[in-house]
Amino acid sequence: MLKPFSDRVSGLQPSAIREILKFTADPEVISFAAGNPAPEAFPVKIIEKLSSQIFAEEPIGALQYSVTEGYAPLRERLKEELAQKGLFKSGDMVVITAGAQQAIETTAKILLNEGDVIICEDPAFIGSLNAFRSYGVRLVGVPMDGDGMSVEGLEAALKANPSAKLIYTIPNFQNPTGLTSTLKRRREMLELAKRYGVYILEDNPYGDLRFEGEGVPSIKELDDSGAVLYAGTFSKTLAPGLRVGYLLGCEEIVKKAVVGLQTSTVHTNIWAQMLTYRFLKEVDFEEHLERLRGIYRAKYRRMRDGLRRELPERIELTEPQGGLFIWGTLPEGRDMNVFCSEAVRNKVAVVPGNAFSADERAVSRSFRMNFSTPTDEQIDQGVKILGKVARELLG
Amino acid sequence: MLKPFSDRVSGLQPSAIREILKFTADPEVISFAAGNPAPEAFPVKIIEKLSSQIFAEEPIGALQYSVTEGYAPLRERLKEELAQKGLFKSGDMVVITAGAQQAIETTAKILLNEGDVIICEDPAFIGSLNAFRSYGVRLVGVPMDGDGMSVEGLEAALKANPSAKLIYTIPNFQNPTGLTSTLKRRREMLELAKRYGVYILEDNPYGDLRFEGEGVPSIKELDDSGAVLYAGTFSKTLAPGLRVGYLLGCEEIVKKAVVGLQTSTVHTNIWAQMLTYRFLKEVDFEEHLERLRGIYRAKYRRMRDGLRRELPERIELTEPQGGLFIWGTLPEGRDMNVFCSEAVRNKVAVVPGNAFSADERAVSRSFRMNFSTPTDEQIDQGVKILGKVARELLG
């Protein structure tokens, strides 16, 4: 009696990362495959205290239905902070979502018809790519270099795809590559978006986790035309289990996003929104971020130093200045799948690069490594194993 | 520079109920327009205690990323309880969602193409109708009588719409009418669904809140063919702000729903899932439900008795045996919009019936009244005002 699924999801597969993560159920396997924040980064004691306060002071508010737009004090606070950073412009609006993922999925839902084109970095975050695919959108990938998305590639893609409506980018410490777009590149992307009449969806989950170098203005900050939608999240700076993120953009778009969210989750868990608000209000957030940056800086350097020591030089490694990921690329002609399989057989899991390709059939010589989730000991042992596997394969 | 929205959401409007609720921001307005559980029904002290336990015992688990399928102990517990009730069948699977609303929206996303047909009760729950509309689905409404959806109407709709894929129903204390489908009617609906090869989406938010009469087996319980998907929620029995619900159905469908959910919210707030699990495990749920039924029975009877006393007999009222709503219908030829406007002008808000029509342009002589949210005093005063408005209008 089973009828086929809708066209939009018929070909949609579970994230390839989840397949890798199956191996990591084996406690002997060291996982560099996840993208979880470091557990020691969670401010558990403060969250516990704030949660008690919520139940002592406003229990009914924390349990009753709320408005789709989000908890008003949190939205006000966010608006102020985003305005201070130059992100919230006149005519803008912010809505709270269940993580940046829901902001991204809802943006696709309200803006794109099936068959429309989204231009993205290639490789790009698989969660977003699958959200776009789930609306039958066509993905056109533009290669990256050390400065971000190729501008020539972007303009060629815009010319070749008049039905393109959106450029999707993670400009800071991109997932999966760890690369950061330069200011010049951001300006060029914005100019092209305006010239071709498409939106930019700027996804910035890691921006606050810069542990080295100088910050670069966000594309949203550079824009005064309303062309940029901005997805933010507290998943990496507070806790991902809360599922609190937001969508920022011009009021007309965000209002339509609210209508979309109303039909999907009604509103984001209200206790989590209250908790986030109280955290922003009562904690020195910049000091909190400094602590997190210290944790990630140390973990990153440990993995980077280990990889430099253990891996053959012919394996290229990106050098992220923040975020959670390092991207490795094997020499020309080498099979990344063999490397990843051998790594897992030797009890280290990394994510094969093709998981992040706009074109799922594309081949890749790269792999993603995460340094936030493993312990120091796991990092040390894992890079040694990767070194052994790489030397055996590359000779 | 603004490009049009996607076709699927271009015409989508915020829920009409929200427009009504704007009036209720005026503290002088008595709202019979909401659908919120009674605040006194929330087990605040227990939730507070369980929340503390979570942070004492498994804080990292409550804050870290989790799996899309849902918190494993909650899923196991639900599976056991649903199996005991005869709802979980061999080959079934359950996934946790952000309320039943997300279960319903995701079902539409994975099953229906734009232009496909969903057959629903007319009137029906506006949140579901808007979720369906948000995927460009065509809604075909089937009138209800005191026994539920008209079977003749359903068969005619199935014959007339070969692209129908889903029948949507709230068989217990339907929103907005408060009507309950008879066992005979449920069997007939199921037979028709099987004969025409369509799914039934059974939405049961209020089933546990039966405060009068005998329970009727759910359609899911009657089915062994895999034709029934079932949306459940803890919004009415625990607390809606938690946003914890679930989708139950055959594994093939629910697995695809998991892929859909992964691209939208990744997973439901994990603290809320843990809390729900601990509540089910540590509290006598049946005793808890009995307390809620007592609250709703008293509120219902108070409103019913007041309406019988105050309203002209020519206004028909449904007599729900559970749930949150009473449905009133003006005599033939009377304008419901005038009645609702006059009511609001006199400081009582009810929801105009056309908000719940499958065809948004349809006229309605009915209106929805909620008895769970107002206090006893508000119920007493509100029905008096409605009586005055009705007598003035109907003479």
mmCIF file of C-alpha atoms in Angstrom, chain B residues 42-264:
data_model
loop_
_atom_site.group_PDB
_atom_site.id
_atom_site.type_symbol
_atom_site.label_atom_id
_atom_site.label_comp_id
_atom_site.label_asym_id
_atom_site.label_seq_id
_atom_site.Cartn_x
_atom_site.Cartn_y
_atom_site.Cartn_z
ATOM 1 C CA PHE B 42 1.231 22.204 34.951
ATOM 2 C CA PRO B 43 3.028 20.002 37.486
ATOM 3 C CA VAL B 44 5.498 22.791 38.226
ATOM 4 C CA LYS B 45 7.024 21.406 41.422
ATOM 5 C CA ILE B 46 7.701 17.982 39.917
ATOM 6 C CA ILE B 47 9.164 19.474 36.750
ATOM 7 C CA GLU B 48 11.406 21.704 38.849
ATOM 8 C CA LYS B 49 12.616 18.692 40.846
ATOM 9 C CA LEU B 50 13.194 16.521 37.768
ATOM 10 C CA SER B 51 15.072 19.348 36.058
ATOM 11 C CA SER B 52 17.403 19.652 39.034
ATOM 12 C CA GLN B 53 17.989 15.904 38.931
ATOM 13 C CA ILE B 54 18.922 16.112 35.267
ATOM 14 C CA PHE B 55 21.568 18.757 35.923
ATOM 15 C CA ALA B 56 22.865 16.877 38.938
ATOM 16 C CA GLU B 57 23.051 13.516 37.184
ATOM 17 C CA GLU B 58 23.629 14.032 33.459
ATOM 18 C CA PRO B 59 24.363 17.687 32.669
ATOM 19 C CA ILE B 60 26.508 17.032 29.605
ATOM 20 C CA GLY B 61 23.860 14.747 28.117
ATOM 21 C CA ALA B 62 21.282 17.505 28.623
ATOM 22 C CA LEU B 63 23.415 20.105 26.819
ATOM 23 C CA GLN B 64 25.292 18.255 24.078
ATOM 24 C CA TYR B 65 24.043 17.403 20.572
ATOM 25 C CA SER B 66 21.843 14.323 20.514
ATOM 26 C CA VAL B 67 20.413 11.985 17.879
ATOM 27 C CA THR B 68 17.576 13.052 15.589
ATOM 28 C CA GLU B 69 15.455 10.013 16.455
ATOM 29 C CA GLY B 70 15.077 11.270 20.013
ATOM 30 C CA TYR B 71 16.365 10.514 23.511
ATOM 31 C CA ALA B 72 16.625 6.703 23.544
ATOM 32 C CA PRO B 73 15.094 6.080 27.012
ATOM 33 C CA LEU B 74 12.094 8.256 26.116
ATOM 34 C CA ARG B 75 11.611 6.452 22.813
ATOM 35 C CA GLU B 76 11.817 3.060 24.553
ATOM 36 C CA ARG B 77 9.370 4.100 27.236
ATOM 37 C CA LEU B 78 6.943 5.513 24.668
ATOM 38 C CA LYS B 79 7.235 2.384 22.577
ATOM 39 C CA GLU B 80 6.316 0.233 25.589
ATOM 40 C CA GLU B 81 3.369 2.415 26.558
ATOM 41 C CA LEU B 82 2.092 2.715 22.997
ATOM 42 C CA ALA B 83 2.434 -1.061 22.570
ATOM 43 C CA GLN B 84 0.434 -1.634 25.753
ATOM 44 C CA LYS B 85 -2.310 0.603 24.364
ATOM 45 C CA GLY B 86 -2.264 -1.374 21.105
ATOM 46 C CA LEU B 87 -0.932 1.584 19.110
ATOM 47 C CA PHE B 88 2.645 0.466 18.466
ATOM 48 C CA LYS B 89 2.535 -2.477 16.065
ATOM 49 C CA SER B 90 5.208 -4.795 14.762
ATOM 50 C CA GLY B 91 7.206 -2.917 12.140
ATOM 51 C CA ASP B 92 6.422 0.453 13.703
ATOM 52 C CA MET B 93 8.852 3.138 14.827
ATOM 53 C CA VAL B 94 8.502 6.300 16.876
ATOM 54 C CA VAL B 95 10.487 9.550 16.515
ATOM 55 C CA ILE B 96 10.413 12.488 18.917
ATOM 56 C CA THR B 97 9.380 15.833 17.413
ATOM 57 C CA ALA B 98 9.013 19.435 18.603
ATOM 58 C CA GLY B 99 5.327 18.961 19.406
ATOM 59 C CA ALA B 100 2.741 17.165 17.274
ATOM 60 C CA GLN B 101 2.863 20.204 14.976
ATOM 61 C CA GLN B 102 6.331 19.230 13.763
ATOM 62 C CA ALA B 103 5.201 15.607 13.328
ATOM 63 C CA ILE B 104 2.377 16.841 11.106
ATOM 64 C CA GLU B 105 4.512 19.288 9.145
ATOM 65 C CA THR B 106 7.215 16.689 8.561
ATOM 66 C CA THR B 107 4.652 14.131 7.403
ATOM 67 C CA ALA B 108 3.428 16.613 4.807
ATOM 68 C CA LYS B 109 6.993 17.353 3.750
ATOM 69 C CA ILE B 110 8.015 13.754 3.195
ATOM 70 C CA LEU B 111 4.798 12.432 1.654
ATOM 71 C CA LEU B 112 3.227 15.118 -0.512
ATOM 72 C CA ASN B 113 4.190 16.921 -3.657
ATOM 73 C CA GLU B 114 2.857 20.369 -4.404
ATOM 74 C CA GLY B 115 -0.621 19.973 -5.882
ATOM 75 C CA ASP B 116 -1.266 16.652 -4.133
ATOM 76 C CA VAL B 117 -4.440 16.440 -2.077
ATOM 77 C CA ILE B 118 -5.001 16.075 1.657
ATOM 78 C CA ILE B 119 -8.552 15.316 2.728
ATOM 79 C CA CYS B 120 -9.448 16.796 6.100
ATOM 80 C CA GLU B 121 -12.383 17.354 8.349
ATOM 81 C CA ASP B 122 -14.047 20.663 7.642
ATOM 82 C CA PRO B 123 -13.590 22.576 9.926
ATOM 83 C CA ALA B 124 -10.151 21.390 11.044
ATOM 84 C CA PHE B 125 -7.201 22.528 13.161
ATOM 85 C CA ILE B 126 -5.751 25.629 11.511
ATOM 86 C CA GLY B 127 -2.156 24.803 12.524
ATOM 87 C CA SER B 128 -2.267 21.588 10.535
ATOM 88 C CA LEU B 129 -4.080 23.178 7.600
ATOM 89 C CA ASN B 130 -1.376 25.848 7.402
ATOM 90 C CA ALA B 131 1.368 23.221 7.640
ATOM 91 C CA PHE B 132 -0.218 21.441 4.679
ATOM 92 C CA ARG B 133 -0.665 24.694 2.778
ATOM 93 C CA SER B 134 3.011 25.498 3.390
ATOM 94 C CA TYR B 135 3.861 22.577 1.051
ATOM 95 C CA GLY B 136 1.495 23.706 -1.676
ATOM 96 C CA VAL B 137 -0.888 20.847 -0.912
ATOM 97 C CA ARG B 138 -4.536 21.159 -1.979
ATOM 98 C CA LEU B 139 -6.981 20.791 0.904
ATOM 99 C CA VAL B 140 -10.288 19.056 0.357
ATOM 100 C CA GLY B 141 -12.616 19.415 3.315
ATOM 101 C CA VAL B 142 -15.260 16.847 4.243
ATOM 102 C CA PRO B 143 -18.141 18.012 6.452
ATOM 103 C CA MET B 144 -18.604 16.575 9.934
ATOM 104 C CA ASP B 145 -21.693 15.473 11.770
ATOM 105 C CA GLY B 146 -22.073 14.400 15.376
ATOM 106 C CA ASP B 147 -20.366 11.056 14.587
ATOM 107 C CA GLY B 148 -17.278 12.572 12.957
ATOM 108 C CA MET B 149 -16.242 13.006 9.321
ATOM 109 C CA SER B 150 -19.024 12.154 6.856
ATOM 110 C CA VAL B 151 -18.208 8.795 5.277
ATOM 111 C CA GLU B 152 -20.174 9.562 2.132
ATOM 112 C CA GLY B 153 -18.331 12.851 1.892
ATOM 113 C CA LEU B 154 -14.995 11.094 2.398
ATOM 114 C CA GLU B 155 -15.657 8.533 -0.298
ATOM 115 C CA ALA B 156 -16.809 11.219 -2.714
ATOM 116 C CA ALA B 157 -13.643 13.210 -1.995
ATOM 117 C CA LEU B 158 -11.448 10.145 -2.548
ATOM 118 C CA LYS B 159 -13.202 9.408 -5.862
ATOM 119 C CA ALA B 160 -12.940 12.992 -7.024
ATOM 120 C CA ASN B 161 -9.264 13.349 -6.076
ATOM 121 C CA PRO B 162 -7.062 10.532 -7.346
ATOM 122 C CA SER B 163 -3.999 12.512 -6.189
ATOM 123 C CA ALA B 164 -5.202 12.348 -2.583
ATOM 124 C CA LYS B 165 -2.499 10.812 -0.439
ATOM 125 C CA LEU B 166 -3.545 11.548 3.103
ATOM 126 C CA ILE B 167 -6.644 11.870 5.263
ATOM 127 C CA TYR B 168 -6.067 14.141 8.247
ATOM 128 C CA THR B 169 -8.248 13.686 11.312
ATOM 129 C CA ILE B 170 -8.449 14.549 15.008
ATOM 130 C CA PRO B 171 -10.862 11.821 16.112
ATOM 131 C CA ASN B 172 -11.026 12.801 19.807
ATOM 132 C CA PHE B 173 -12.523 16.152 20.904
ATOM 133 C CA GLN B 174 -11.616 17.672 17.611
ATOM 134 C CA ASN B 175 -10.159 21.137 17.312
ATOM 135 C CA PRO B 176 -12.226 23.245 16.710
ATOM 136 C CA THR B 177 -15.557 21.420 17.110
ATOM 137 C CA GLY B 178 -14.943 19.272 20.193
ATOM 138 C CA LEU B 179 -16.602 16.377 18.314
ATOM 139 C CA THR B 180 -15.483 12.750 18.727
ATOM 140 C CA SER B 181 -15.662 10.187 15.905
ATOM 141 C CA THR B 182 -17.577 7.035 16.721
ATOM 142 C CA LEU B 183 -15.906 3.628 16.526
ATOM 143 C CA LYS B 184 -18.036 2.780 13.498
ATOM 144 C CA ARG B 185 -16.953 5.953 11.752
ATOM 145 C CA ARG B 186 -13.278 5.258 12.533
ATOM 146 C CA ARG B 187 -13.576 1.746 11.051
ATOM 147 C CA GLU B 188 -15.236 3.125 7.927
ATOM 148 C CA MET B 189 -12.564 5.786 7.482
ATOM 149 C CA LEU B 190 -9.845 3.167 7.800
ATOM 150 C CA GLU B 191 -11.545 0.862 5.296
ATOM 151 C CA LEU B 192 -11.840 3.688 2.783
ATOM 152 C CA ALA B 193 -8.214 4.703 3.306
ATOM 153 C CA LYS B 194 -7.082 1.143 2.625
ATOM 154 C CA ARG B 195 -9.386 0.724 -0.368
ATOM 155 C CA TYR B 196 -8.165 3.946 -1.988
ATOM 156 C CA GLY B 197 -4.536 3.441 -0.986
ATOM 157 C CA VAL B 198 -4.133 6.632 1.057
ATOM 158 C CA TYR B 199 -2.650 7.217 4.491
ATOM 159 C CA ILE B 200 -4.532 8.444 7.522
ATOM 160 C CA LEU B 201 -2.736 10.950 9.731
ATOM 161 C CA GLU B 202 -4.395 10.586 13.124
ATOM 162 C CA ASP B 203 -3.694 13.594 15.331
ATOM 163 C CA ASN B 204 -4.528 12.920 18.964
ATOM 164 C CA PRO B 205 -3.502 15.840 21.165
ATOM 165 C CA TYR B 206 -6.516 15.662 23.459
ATOM 166 C CA GLY B 207 -7.253 11.903 23.750
ATOM 167 C CA ASP B 208 -5.918 11.676 27.325
ATOM 168 C CA LEU B 209 -8.142 14.573 28.389
ATOM 169 C CA ARG B 210 -11.453 12.692 28.250
ATOM 170 C CA PHE B 211 -13.448 13.964 31.201
ATOM 171 C CA GLU B 212 -16.753 12.290 30.369
ATOM 172 C CA GLY B 213 -17.997 9.119 28.663
ATOM 173 C CA GLU B 214 -16.168 6.046 27.385
ATOM 174 C CA GLY B 215 -12.937 6.036 25.395
ATOM 175 C CA VAL B 216 -13.008 4.979 21.746
ATOM 176 C CA PRO B 217 -10.120 2.958 20.231
ATOM 177 C CA SER B 218 -7.832 5.048 18.071
ATOM 178 C CA ILE B 219 -7.679 4.441 14.317
ATOM 179 C CA LYS B 220 -4.027 3.453 14.698
ATOM 180 C CA GLU B 221 -5.140 0.717 17.079
ATOM 181 C CA LEU B 222 -7.697 -0.581 14.571
ATOM 182 C CA ASP B 223 -5.157 -0.765 11.753
ATOM 183 C CA ASP B 224 -2.769 -3.583 10.954
ATOM 184 C CA SER B 225 -1.950 -2.479 7.416
ATOM 185 C CA GLY B 226 0.488 0.349 8.124
ATOM 186 C CA ALA B 227 -1.972 2.872 6.678
ATOM 187 C CA VAL B 228 -2.129 5.009 9.823
ATOM 188 C CA LEU B 229 0.412 7.555 11.004
ATOM 189 C CA TYR B 230 -0.155 8.860 14.498
ATOM 190 C CA ALA B 231 0.878 12.229 15.935
ATOM 191 C CA GLY B 232 1.082 12.449 19.724
ATOM 192 C CA THR B 233 2.163 15.204 22.089
ATOM 193 C CA PHE B 234 2.880 16.049 25.698
ATOM 194 C CA SER B 235 1.707 19.623 25.163
ATOM 195 C CA LYS B 236 -1.689 19.085 26.762
ATOM 196 C CA THR B 237 -0.709 16.457 29.345
ATOM 197 C CA LEU B 238 2.604 17.908 30.561
ATOM 198 C CA ALA B 239 3.452 21.366 29.157
ATOM 199 C CA PRO B 240 3.376 22.863 25.652
ATOM 200 C CA GLY B 241 6.404 25.121 26.163
ATOM 201 C CA LEU B 242 8.563 21.978 26.234
ATOM 202 C CA ARG B 243 7.695 21.252 22.586
ATOM 203 C CA VAL B 244 7.795 17.463 22.919
ATOM 204 C CA GLY B 245 5.639 15.323 20.662
ATOM 205 C CA TYR B 246 6.118 12.298 18.457
ATOM 206 C CA LEU B 247 5.300 10.618 15.179
ATOM 207 C CA LEU B 248 4.410 6.926 15.234
ATOM 208 C CA GLY B 249 4.027 4.784 12.136
ATOM 209 C CA CYS B 250 5.579 2.129 9.962
ATOM 210 C CA GLU B 251 9.348 2.166 10.056
ATOM 211 C CA GLU B 252 9.863 3.068 6.400
ATOM 212 C CA ILE B 253 7.884 6.293 6.730
ATOM 213 C CA VAL B 254 9.203 7.282 10.132
ATOM 214 C CA LYS B 255 12.797 6.714 8.989
ATOM 215 C CA LYS B 256 12.216 9.188 6.185
ATOM 216 C CA ALA B 257 10.695 11.576 8.722
ATOM 217 C CA VAL B 258 13.949 11.291 10.691
ATOM 218 C CA VAL B 259 15.902 12.349 7.595
ATOM 219 C CA GLY B 260 13.528 15.295 7.238
ATOM 220 C CA LEU B 261 13.874 16.291 10.895
ATOM 221 C CA GLN B 262 17.643 16.076 10.674
ATOM 222 C CA THR B 263 17.590 18.886 8.116
ATOM 223 C CA SER B 264 15.182 21.036 10.111
#
